[in-house]
mmCIF file of C-alpha atoms in Angstrom:
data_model
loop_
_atom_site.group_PDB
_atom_site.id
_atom_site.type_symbol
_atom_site.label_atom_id
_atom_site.label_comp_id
_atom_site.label_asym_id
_atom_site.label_seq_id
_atom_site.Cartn_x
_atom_site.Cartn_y
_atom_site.Cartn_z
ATOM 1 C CA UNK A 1 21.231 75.390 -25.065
ATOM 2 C CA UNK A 2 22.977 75.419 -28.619
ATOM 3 C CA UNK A 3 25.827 73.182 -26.884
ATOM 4 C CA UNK A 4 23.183 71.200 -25.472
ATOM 5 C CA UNK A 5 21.551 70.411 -28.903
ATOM 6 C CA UNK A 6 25.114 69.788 -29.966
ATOM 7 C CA UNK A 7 26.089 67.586 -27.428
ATOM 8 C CA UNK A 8 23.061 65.198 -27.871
ATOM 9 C CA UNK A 9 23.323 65.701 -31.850
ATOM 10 C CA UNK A 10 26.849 63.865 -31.530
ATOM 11 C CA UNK A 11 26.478 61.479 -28.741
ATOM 12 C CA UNK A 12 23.393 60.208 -31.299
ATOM 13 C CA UNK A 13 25.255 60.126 -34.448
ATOM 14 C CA UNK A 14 28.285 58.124 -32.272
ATOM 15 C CA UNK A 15 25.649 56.131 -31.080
ATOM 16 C CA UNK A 16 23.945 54.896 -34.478
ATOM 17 C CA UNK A 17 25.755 51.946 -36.170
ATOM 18 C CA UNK A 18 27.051 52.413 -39.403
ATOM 19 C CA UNK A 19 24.418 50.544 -41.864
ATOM 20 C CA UNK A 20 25.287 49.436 -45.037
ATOM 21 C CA UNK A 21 23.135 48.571 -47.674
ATOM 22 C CA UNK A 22 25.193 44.809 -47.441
ATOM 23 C CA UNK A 23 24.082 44.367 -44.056
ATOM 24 C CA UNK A 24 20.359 44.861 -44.519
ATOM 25 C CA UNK A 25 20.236 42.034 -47.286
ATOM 26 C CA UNK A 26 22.270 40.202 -45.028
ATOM 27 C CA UNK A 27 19.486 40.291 -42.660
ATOM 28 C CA UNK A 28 16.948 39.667 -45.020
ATOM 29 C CA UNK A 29 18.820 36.033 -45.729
ATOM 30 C CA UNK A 30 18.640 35.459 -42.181
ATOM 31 C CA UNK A 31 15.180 36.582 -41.118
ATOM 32 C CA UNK A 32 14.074 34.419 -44.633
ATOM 33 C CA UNK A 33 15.924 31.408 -43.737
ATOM 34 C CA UNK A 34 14.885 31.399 -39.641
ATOM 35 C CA UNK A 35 11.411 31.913 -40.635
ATOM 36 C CA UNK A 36 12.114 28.299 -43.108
ATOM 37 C CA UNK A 37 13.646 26.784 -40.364
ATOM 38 C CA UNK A 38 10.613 27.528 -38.221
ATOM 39 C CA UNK A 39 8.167 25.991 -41.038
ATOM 40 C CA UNK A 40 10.349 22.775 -41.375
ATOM 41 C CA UNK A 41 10.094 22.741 -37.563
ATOM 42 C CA UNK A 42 6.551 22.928 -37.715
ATOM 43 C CA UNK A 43 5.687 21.010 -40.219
ATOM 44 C CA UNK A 44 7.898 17.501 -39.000
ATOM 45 C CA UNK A 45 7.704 16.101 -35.101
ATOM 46 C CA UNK A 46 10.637 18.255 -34.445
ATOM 47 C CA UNK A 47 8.181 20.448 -33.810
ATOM 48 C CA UNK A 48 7.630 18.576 -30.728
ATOM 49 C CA UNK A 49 10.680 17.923 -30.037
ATOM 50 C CA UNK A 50 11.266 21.906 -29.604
ATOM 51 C CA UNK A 51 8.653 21.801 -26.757
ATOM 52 C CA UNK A 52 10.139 19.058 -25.128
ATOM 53 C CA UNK A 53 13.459 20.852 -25.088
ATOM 54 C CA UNK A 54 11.899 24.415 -23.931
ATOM 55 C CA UNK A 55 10.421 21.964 -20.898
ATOM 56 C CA UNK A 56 14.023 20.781 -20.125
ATOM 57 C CA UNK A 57 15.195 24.475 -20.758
ATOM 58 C CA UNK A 58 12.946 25.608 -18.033
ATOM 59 C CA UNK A 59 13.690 22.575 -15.177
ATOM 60 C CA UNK A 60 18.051 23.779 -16.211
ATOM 61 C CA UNK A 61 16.908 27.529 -15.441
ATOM 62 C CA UNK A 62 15.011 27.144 -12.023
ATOM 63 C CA UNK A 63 18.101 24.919 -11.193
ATOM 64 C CA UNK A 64 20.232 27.709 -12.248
ATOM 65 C CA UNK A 65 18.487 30.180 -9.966
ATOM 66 C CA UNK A 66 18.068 27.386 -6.630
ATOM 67 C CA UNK A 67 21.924 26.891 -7.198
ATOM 68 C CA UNK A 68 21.331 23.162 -7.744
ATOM 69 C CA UNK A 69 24.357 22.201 -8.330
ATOM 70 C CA UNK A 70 23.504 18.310 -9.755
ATOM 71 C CA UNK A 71 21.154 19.127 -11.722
ATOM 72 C CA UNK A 72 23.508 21.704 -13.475
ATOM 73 C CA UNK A 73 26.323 19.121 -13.656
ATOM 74 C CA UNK A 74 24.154 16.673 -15.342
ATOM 75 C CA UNK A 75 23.007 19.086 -17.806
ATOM 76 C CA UNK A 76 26.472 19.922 -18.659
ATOM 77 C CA UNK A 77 27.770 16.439 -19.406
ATOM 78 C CA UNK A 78 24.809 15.415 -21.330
ATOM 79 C CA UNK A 79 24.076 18.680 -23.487
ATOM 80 C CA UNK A 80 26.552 17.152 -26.063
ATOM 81 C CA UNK A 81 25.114 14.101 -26.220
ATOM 82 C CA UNK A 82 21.735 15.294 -26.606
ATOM 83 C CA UNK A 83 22.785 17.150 -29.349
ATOM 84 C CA UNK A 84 24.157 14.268 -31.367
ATOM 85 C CA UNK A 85 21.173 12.498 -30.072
ATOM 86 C CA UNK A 86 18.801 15.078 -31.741
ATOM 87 C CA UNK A 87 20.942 14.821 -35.485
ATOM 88 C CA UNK A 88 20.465 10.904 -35.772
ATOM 89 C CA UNK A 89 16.362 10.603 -33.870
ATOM 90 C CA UNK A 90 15.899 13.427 -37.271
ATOM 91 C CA UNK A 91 18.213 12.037 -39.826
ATOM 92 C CA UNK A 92 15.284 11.396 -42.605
ATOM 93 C CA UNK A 93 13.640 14.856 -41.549
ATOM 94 C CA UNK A 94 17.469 16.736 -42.180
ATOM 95 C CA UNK A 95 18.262 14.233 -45.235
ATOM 96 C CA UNK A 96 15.051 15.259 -46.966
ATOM 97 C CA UNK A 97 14.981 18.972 -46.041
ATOM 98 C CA UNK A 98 18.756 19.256 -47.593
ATOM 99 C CA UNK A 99 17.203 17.231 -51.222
ATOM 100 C CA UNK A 100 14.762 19.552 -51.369
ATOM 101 C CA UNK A 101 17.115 22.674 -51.310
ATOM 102 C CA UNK A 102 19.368 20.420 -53.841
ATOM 103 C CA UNK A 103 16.061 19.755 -56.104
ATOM 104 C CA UNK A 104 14.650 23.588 -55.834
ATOM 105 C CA UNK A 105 15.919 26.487 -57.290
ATOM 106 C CA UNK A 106 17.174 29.567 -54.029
ATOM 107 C CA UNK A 107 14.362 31.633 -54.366
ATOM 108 C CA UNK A 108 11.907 28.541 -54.598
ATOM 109 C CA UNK A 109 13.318 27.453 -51.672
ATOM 110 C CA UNK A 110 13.381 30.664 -49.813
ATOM 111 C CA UNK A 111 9.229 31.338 -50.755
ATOM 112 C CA UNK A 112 8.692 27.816 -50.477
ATOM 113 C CA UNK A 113 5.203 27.029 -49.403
ATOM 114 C CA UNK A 114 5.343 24.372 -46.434
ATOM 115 C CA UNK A 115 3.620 26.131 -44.161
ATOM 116 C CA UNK A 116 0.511 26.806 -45.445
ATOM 117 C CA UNK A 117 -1.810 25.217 -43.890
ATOM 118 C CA UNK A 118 -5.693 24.314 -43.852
ATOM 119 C CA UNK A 119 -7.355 27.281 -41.920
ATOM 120 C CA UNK A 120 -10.990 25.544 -41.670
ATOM 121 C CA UNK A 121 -11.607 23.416 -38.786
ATOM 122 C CA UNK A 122 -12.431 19.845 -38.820
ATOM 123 C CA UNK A 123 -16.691 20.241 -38.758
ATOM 124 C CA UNK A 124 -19.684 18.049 -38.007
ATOM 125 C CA UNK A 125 -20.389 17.464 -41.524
ATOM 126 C CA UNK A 126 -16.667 16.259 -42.622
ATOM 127 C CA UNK A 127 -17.285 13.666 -39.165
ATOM 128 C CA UNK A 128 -20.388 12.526 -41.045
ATOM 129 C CA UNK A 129 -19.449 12.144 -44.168
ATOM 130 C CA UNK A 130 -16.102 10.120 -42.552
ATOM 131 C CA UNK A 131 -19.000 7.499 -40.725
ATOM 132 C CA UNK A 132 -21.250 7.393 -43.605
ATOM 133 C CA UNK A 133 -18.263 5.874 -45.484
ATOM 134 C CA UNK A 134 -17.148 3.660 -42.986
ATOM 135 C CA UNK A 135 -20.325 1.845 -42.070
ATOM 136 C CA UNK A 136 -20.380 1.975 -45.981
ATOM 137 C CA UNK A 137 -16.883 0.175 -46.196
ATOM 138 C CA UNK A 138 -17.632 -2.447 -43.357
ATOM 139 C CA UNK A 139 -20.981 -3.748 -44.091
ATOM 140 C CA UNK A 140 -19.085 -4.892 -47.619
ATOM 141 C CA UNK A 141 -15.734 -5.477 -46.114
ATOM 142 C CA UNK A 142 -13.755 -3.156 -47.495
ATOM 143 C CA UNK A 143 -10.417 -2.467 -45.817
ATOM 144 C CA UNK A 144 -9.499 1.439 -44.985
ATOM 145 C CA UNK A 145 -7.311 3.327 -42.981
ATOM 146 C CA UNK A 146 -8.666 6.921 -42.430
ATOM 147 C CA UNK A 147 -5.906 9.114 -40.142
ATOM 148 C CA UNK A 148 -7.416 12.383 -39.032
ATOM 149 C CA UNK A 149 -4.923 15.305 -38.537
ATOM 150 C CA UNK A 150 -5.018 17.751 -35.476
ATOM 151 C CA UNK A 151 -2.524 19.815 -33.656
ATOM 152 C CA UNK A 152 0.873 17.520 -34.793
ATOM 153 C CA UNK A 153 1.520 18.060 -38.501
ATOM 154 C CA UNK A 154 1.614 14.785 -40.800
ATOM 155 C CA UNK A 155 3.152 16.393 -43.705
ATOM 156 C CA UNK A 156 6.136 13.585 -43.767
ATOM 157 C CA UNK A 157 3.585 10.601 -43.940
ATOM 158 C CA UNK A 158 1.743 13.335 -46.496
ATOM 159 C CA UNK A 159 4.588 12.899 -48.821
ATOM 160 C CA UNK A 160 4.658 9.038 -49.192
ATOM 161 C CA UNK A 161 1.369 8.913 -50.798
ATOM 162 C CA UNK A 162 -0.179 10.982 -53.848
ATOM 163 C CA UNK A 163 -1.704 14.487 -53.667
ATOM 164 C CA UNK A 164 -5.619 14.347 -53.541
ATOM 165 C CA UNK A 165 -6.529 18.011 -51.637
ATOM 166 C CA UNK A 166 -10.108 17.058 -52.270
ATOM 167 C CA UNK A 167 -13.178 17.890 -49.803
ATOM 168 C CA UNK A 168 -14.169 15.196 -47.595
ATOM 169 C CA UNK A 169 -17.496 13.455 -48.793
ATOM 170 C CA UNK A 170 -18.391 9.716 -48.187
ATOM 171 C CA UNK A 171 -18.442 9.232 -51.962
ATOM 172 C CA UNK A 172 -15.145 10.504 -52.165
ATOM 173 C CA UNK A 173 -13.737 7.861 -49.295
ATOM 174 C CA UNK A 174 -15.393 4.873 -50.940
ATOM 175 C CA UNK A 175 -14.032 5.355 -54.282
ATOM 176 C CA UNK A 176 -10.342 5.680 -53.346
ATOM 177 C CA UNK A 177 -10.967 2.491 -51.084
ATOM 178 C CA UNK A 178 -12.266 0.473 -53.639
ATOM 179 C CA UNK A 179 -10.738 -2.603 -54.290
ATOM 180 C CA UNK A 180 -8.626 -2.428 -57.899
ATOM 181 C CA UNK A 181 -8.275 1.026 -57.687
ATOM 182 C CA UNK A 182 -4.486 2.989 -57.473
ATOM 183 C CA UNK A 183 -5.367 4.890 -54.603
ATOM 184 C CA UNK A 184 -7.029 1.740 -52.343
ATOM 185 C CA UNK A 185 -3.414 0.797 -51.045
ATOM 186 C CA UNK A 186 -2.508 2.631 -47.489
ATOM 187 C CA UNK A 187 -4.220 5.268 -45.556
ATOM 188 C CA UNK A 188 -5.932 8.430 -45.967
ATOM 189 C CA UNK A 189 -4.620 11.708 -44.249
ATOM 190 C CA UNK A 190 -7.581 14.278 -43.695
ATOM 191 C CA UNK A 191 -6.619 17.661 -42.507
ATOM 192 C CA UNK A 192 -9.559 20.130 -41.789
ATOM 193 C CA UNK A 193 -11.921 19.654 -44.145
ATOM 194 C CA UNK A 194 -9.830 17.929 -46.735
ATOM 195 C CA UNK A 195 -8.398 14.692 -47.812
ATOM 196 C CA UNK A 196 -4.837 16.039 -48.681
ATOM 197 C CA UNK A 197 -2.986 12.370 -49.724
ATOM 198 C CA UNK A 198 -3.841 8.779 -50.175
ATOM 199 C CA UNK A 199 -2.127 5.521 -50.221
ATOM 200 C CA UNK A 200 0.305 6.817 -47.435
ATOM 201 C CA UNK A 201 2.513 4.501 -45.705
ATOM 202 C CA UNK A 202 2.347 5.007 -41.224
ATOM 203 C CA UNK A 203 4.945 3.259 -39.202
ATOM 204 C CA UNK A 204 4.055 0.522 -37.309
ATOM 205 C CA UNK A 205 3.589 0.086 -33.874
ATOM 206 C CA UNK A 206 5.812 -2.378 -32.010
ATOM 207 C CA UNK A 207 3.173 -2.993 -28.623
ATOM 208 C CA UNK A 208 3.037 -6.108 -27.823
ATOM 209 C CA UNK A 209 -0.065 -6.121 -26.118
ATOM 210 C CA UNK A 210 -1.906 -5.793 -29.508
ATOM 211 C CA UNK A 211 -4.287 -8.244 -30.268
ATOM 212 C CA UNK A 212 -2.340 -11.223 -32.398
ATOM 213 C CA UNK A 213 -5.638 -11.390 -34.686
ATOM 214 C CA UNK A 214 -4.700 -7.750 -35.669
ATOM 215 C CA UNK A 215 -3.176 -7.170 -38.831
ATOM 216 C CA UNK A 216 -0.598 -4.915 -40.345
ATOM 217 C CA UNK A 217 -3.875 -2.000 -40.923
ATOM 218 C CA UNK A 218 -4.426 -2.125 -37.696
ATOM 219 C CA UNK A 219 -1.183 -1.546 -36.222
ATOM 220 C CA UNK A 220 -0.723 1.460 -38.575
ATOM 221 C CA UNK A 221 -3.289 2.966 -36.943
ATOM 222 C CA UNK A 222 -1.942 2.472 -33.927
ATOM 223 C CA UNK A 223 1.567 3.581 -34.776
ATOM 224 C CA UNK A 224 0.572 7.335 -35.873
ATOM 225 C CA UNK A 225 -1.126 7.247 -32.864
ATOM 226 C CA UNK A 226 1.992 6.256 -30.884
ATOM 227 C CA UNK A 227 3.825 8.993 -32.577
ATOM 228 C CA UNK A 228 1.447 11.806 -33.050
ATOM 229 C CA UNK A 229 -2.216 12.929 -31.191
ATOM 230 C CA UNK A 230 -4.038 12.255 -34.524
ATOM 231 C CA UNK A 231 -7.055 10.064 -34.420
ATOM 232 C CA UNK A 232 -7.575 7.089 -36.803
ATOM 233 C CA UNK A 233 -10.148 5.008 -38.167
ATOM 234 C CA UNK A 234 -9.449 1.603 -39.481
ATOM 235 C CA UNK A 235 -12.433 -0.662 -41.152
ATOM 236 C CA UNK A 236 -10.638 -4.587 -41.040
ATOM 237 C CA UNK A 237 -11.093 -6.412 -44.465
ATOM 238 C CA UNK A 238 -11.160 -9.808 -42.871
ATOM 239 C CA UNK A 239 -14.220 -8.815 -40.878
ATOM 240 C CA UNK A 240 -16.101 -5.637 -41.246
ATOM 241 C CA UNK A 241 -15.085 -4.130 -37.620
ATOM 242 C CA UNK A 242 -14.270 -0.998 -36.861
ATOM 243 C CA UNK A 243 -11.772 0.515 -34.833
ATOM 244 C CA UNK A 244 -10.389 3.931 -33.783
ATOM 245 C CA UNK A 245 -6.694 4.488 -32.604
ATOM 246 C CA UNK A 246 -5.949 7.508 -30.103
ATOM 247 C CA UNK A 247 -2.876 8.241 -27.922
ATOM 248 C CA UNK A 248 -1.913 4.568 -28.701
ATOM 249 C CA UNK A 249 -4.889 3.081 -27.595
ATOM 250 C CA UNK A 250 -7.283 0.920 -30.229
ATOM 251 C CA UNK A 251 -10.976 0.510 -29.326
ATOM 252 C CA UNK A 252 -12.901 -1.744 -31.379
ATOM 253 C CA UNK A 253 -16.590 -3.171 -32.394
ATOM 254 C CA UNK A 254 -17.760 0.907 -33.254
ATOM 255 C CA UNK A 255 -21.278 1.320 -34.565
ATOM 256 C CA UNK A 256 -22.041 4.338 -36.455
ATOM 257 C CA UNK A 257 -23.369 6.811 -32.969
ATOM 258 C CA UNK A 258 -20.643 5.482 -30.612
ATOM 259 C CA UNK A 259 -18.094 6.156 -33.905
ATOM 260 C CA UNK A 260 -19.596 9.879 -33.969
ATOM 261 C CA UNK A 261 -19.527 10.163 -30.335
ATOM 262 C CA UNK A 262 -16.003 9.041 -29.845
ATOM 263 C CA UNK A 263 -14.716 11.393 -32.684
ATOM 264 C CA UNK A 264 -16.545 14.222 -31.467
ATOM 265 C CA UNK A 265 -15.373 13.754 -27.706
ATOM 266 C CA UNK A 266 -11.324 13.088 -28.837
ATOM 267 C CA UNK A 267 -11.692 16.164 -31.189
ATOM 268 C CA UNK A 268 -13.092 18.422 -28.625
ATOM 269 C CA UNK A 269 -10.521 17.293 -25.526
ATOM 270 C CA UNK A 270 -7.949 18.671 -27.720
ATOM 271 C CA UNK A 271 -6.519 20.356 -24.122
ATOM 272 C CA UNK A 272 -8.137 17.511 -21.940
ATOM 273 C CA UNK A 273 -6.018 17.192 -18.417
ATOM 274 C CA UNK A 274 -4.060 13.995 -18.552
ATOM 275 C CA UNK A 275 -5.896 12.348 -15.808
ATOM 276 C CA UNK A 276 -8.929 12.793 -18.017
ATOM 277 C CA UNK A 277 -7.532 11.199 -20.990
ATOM 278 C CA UNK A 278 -5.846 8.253 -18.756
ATOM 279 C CA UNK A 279 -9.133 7.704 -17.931
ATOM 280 C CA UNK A 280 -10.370 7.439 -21.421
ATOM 281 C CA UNK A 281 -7.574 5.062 -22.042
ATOM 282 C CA UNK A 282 -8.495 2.520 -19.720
ATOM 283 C CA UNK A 283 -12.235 2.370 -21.061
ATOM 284 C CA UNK A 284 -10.998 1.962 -23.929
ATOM 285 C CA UNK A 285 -8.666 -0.928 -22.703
ATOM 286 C CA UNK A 286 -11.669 -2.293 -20.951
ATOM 287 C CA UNK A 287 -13.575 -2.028 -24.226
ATOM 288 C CA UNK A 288 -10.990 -3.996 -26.048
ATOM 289 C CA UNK A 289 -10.987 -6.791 -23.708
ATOM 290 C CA UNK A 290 -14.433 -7.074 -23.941
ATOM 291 C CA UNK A 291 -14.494 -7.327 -27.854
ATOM 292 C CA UNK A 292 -11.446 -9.744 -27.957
ATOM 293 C CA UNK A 293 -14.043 -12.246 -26.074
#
């Protein structure tokens, strides 16, 4: 039994890696800067770029195990590619992550806070607030652009504007619209409960089949829509209308209960099936064609 004991004693020791105290700060740096990585991720539309690429991981896999041989030589010759593809689709995202580790000292860097995020849902009383202030805006035509986070972060069109972090309330809206005022310029990013920036710049959407009367507000709108599943609501200075952009769609000529209706149903078919929201889409085409008249 004593040789026994022995026996295991030795084959554990052999087996037990030789741990230094250099190698657990080593993997301290590592685990600190993956777990950075993972915010930046999160925080940009890599973040859906990473799902995309899990999707294409998983089609390459089932190929793997069906022995489809095409599929596996198309992979092969285009991995490389793709990878050079990925560095210059997310050149501002890399540029601007590698300033801010020039601009912030290590350890800033390394407890940086760019994942924190707003834990408190988007509520019934922020949505009122958000159509009180509208109806507010258009019966005086006043122009705004009002982007409402959800599930894909906005924290790079955050950045082009100025810090608010204020709680949604229709007073709130209408001053920073106001015409003359520093913050009237560019659109409004609520996330939760919370107007996080103002005067934020959106890209702008390229569709063609936009209305030509349609200025450059309303194809802001329309371009964080193209780019992200955020909903937007855009009050036209020329002539009081208002519209709401989804999944690059516009529908116009809202009143204040189909405004509230329409925000409530896009906000609650966060996980709708596609068919469903196609067939949102094309009301909302309809709906379009019907105001253009």
């Amino acid at each position: 039994m004593t040789k026994l004991f022995d026996g295991m004693k030795t084959y554990l020791m052999q087996s037990i890696p030789d741990i230094r105290v250099t190698d657990v700060v080593e993997m301290i740096i590592i685990a600190v800067l993956l777990y950075n990585v993972m915010l930046w991720i999160k925080n940009t539309r890599a973040w859906v770029l990473l799902k995309g690429i899990l999707v294409l991981l998983g089609f390459i896999l089932v190929a793997y195990l069906f022995h489809m041989n095409t599929i596996l030589w198309l992979a092969d010759k285009t991995i490389n590619v793709g990878i050079i593809a990925v560095v210059i689709i997310f050149q501002p995202e890399l540029r601007r992550a590698l300033e801010q580790l020039g601009r912030n000292k290590v350890l800033g860097f390394l407890v940086s806070d760019n994942g924190k995020m707003v834990d408190d849902k988007f509520s019934d009383k922020t949505m009122n607030e958000i159509v009180k202030a509208t109806f507010e805006m258009s019966k005086v035509k006043t122009g705004a652009l009002i982007v409402i986070e959800r599930k894909t972060p906005l924290a790079e069109y955050e950045r082009t504007g100025i810090l608010v972090d204020g709680v949604v309330t229709s007073q709130l809206l209408l001053n920073i619209f106001e015409h003359n005022t520093p913050l009237h310029d560019g659109a409004v990013v609520v996330r939760g409960n919370r107007i996080v920036a103002a005067t934020c710049y959106l890209p702008l959407s390229d569709n063609m089949a936009i209305s030509k009367d349609l200025g450059t507000r309303h194809r802001a709108g329309v371009g964080v829509s193209e780019v992200s599943d955020s909903v937007t609501v855009i009050v036209s200075e020329e002539t009081g209308t208002v519209s709401v952009a989804f999944d690059g769609g516009l529908r116009r000529g809202m009143d204040p209960d189909t405004l509230r209706e329409e925000l409530k149903r896009i906000i609650e078919e966060n996980e709708a099936p596609k068919g469903r929201r196609l067939k949102i889409l094309k009301g909302w085409q309809k709906h379009e064609k019907k105001a253009d008249k």
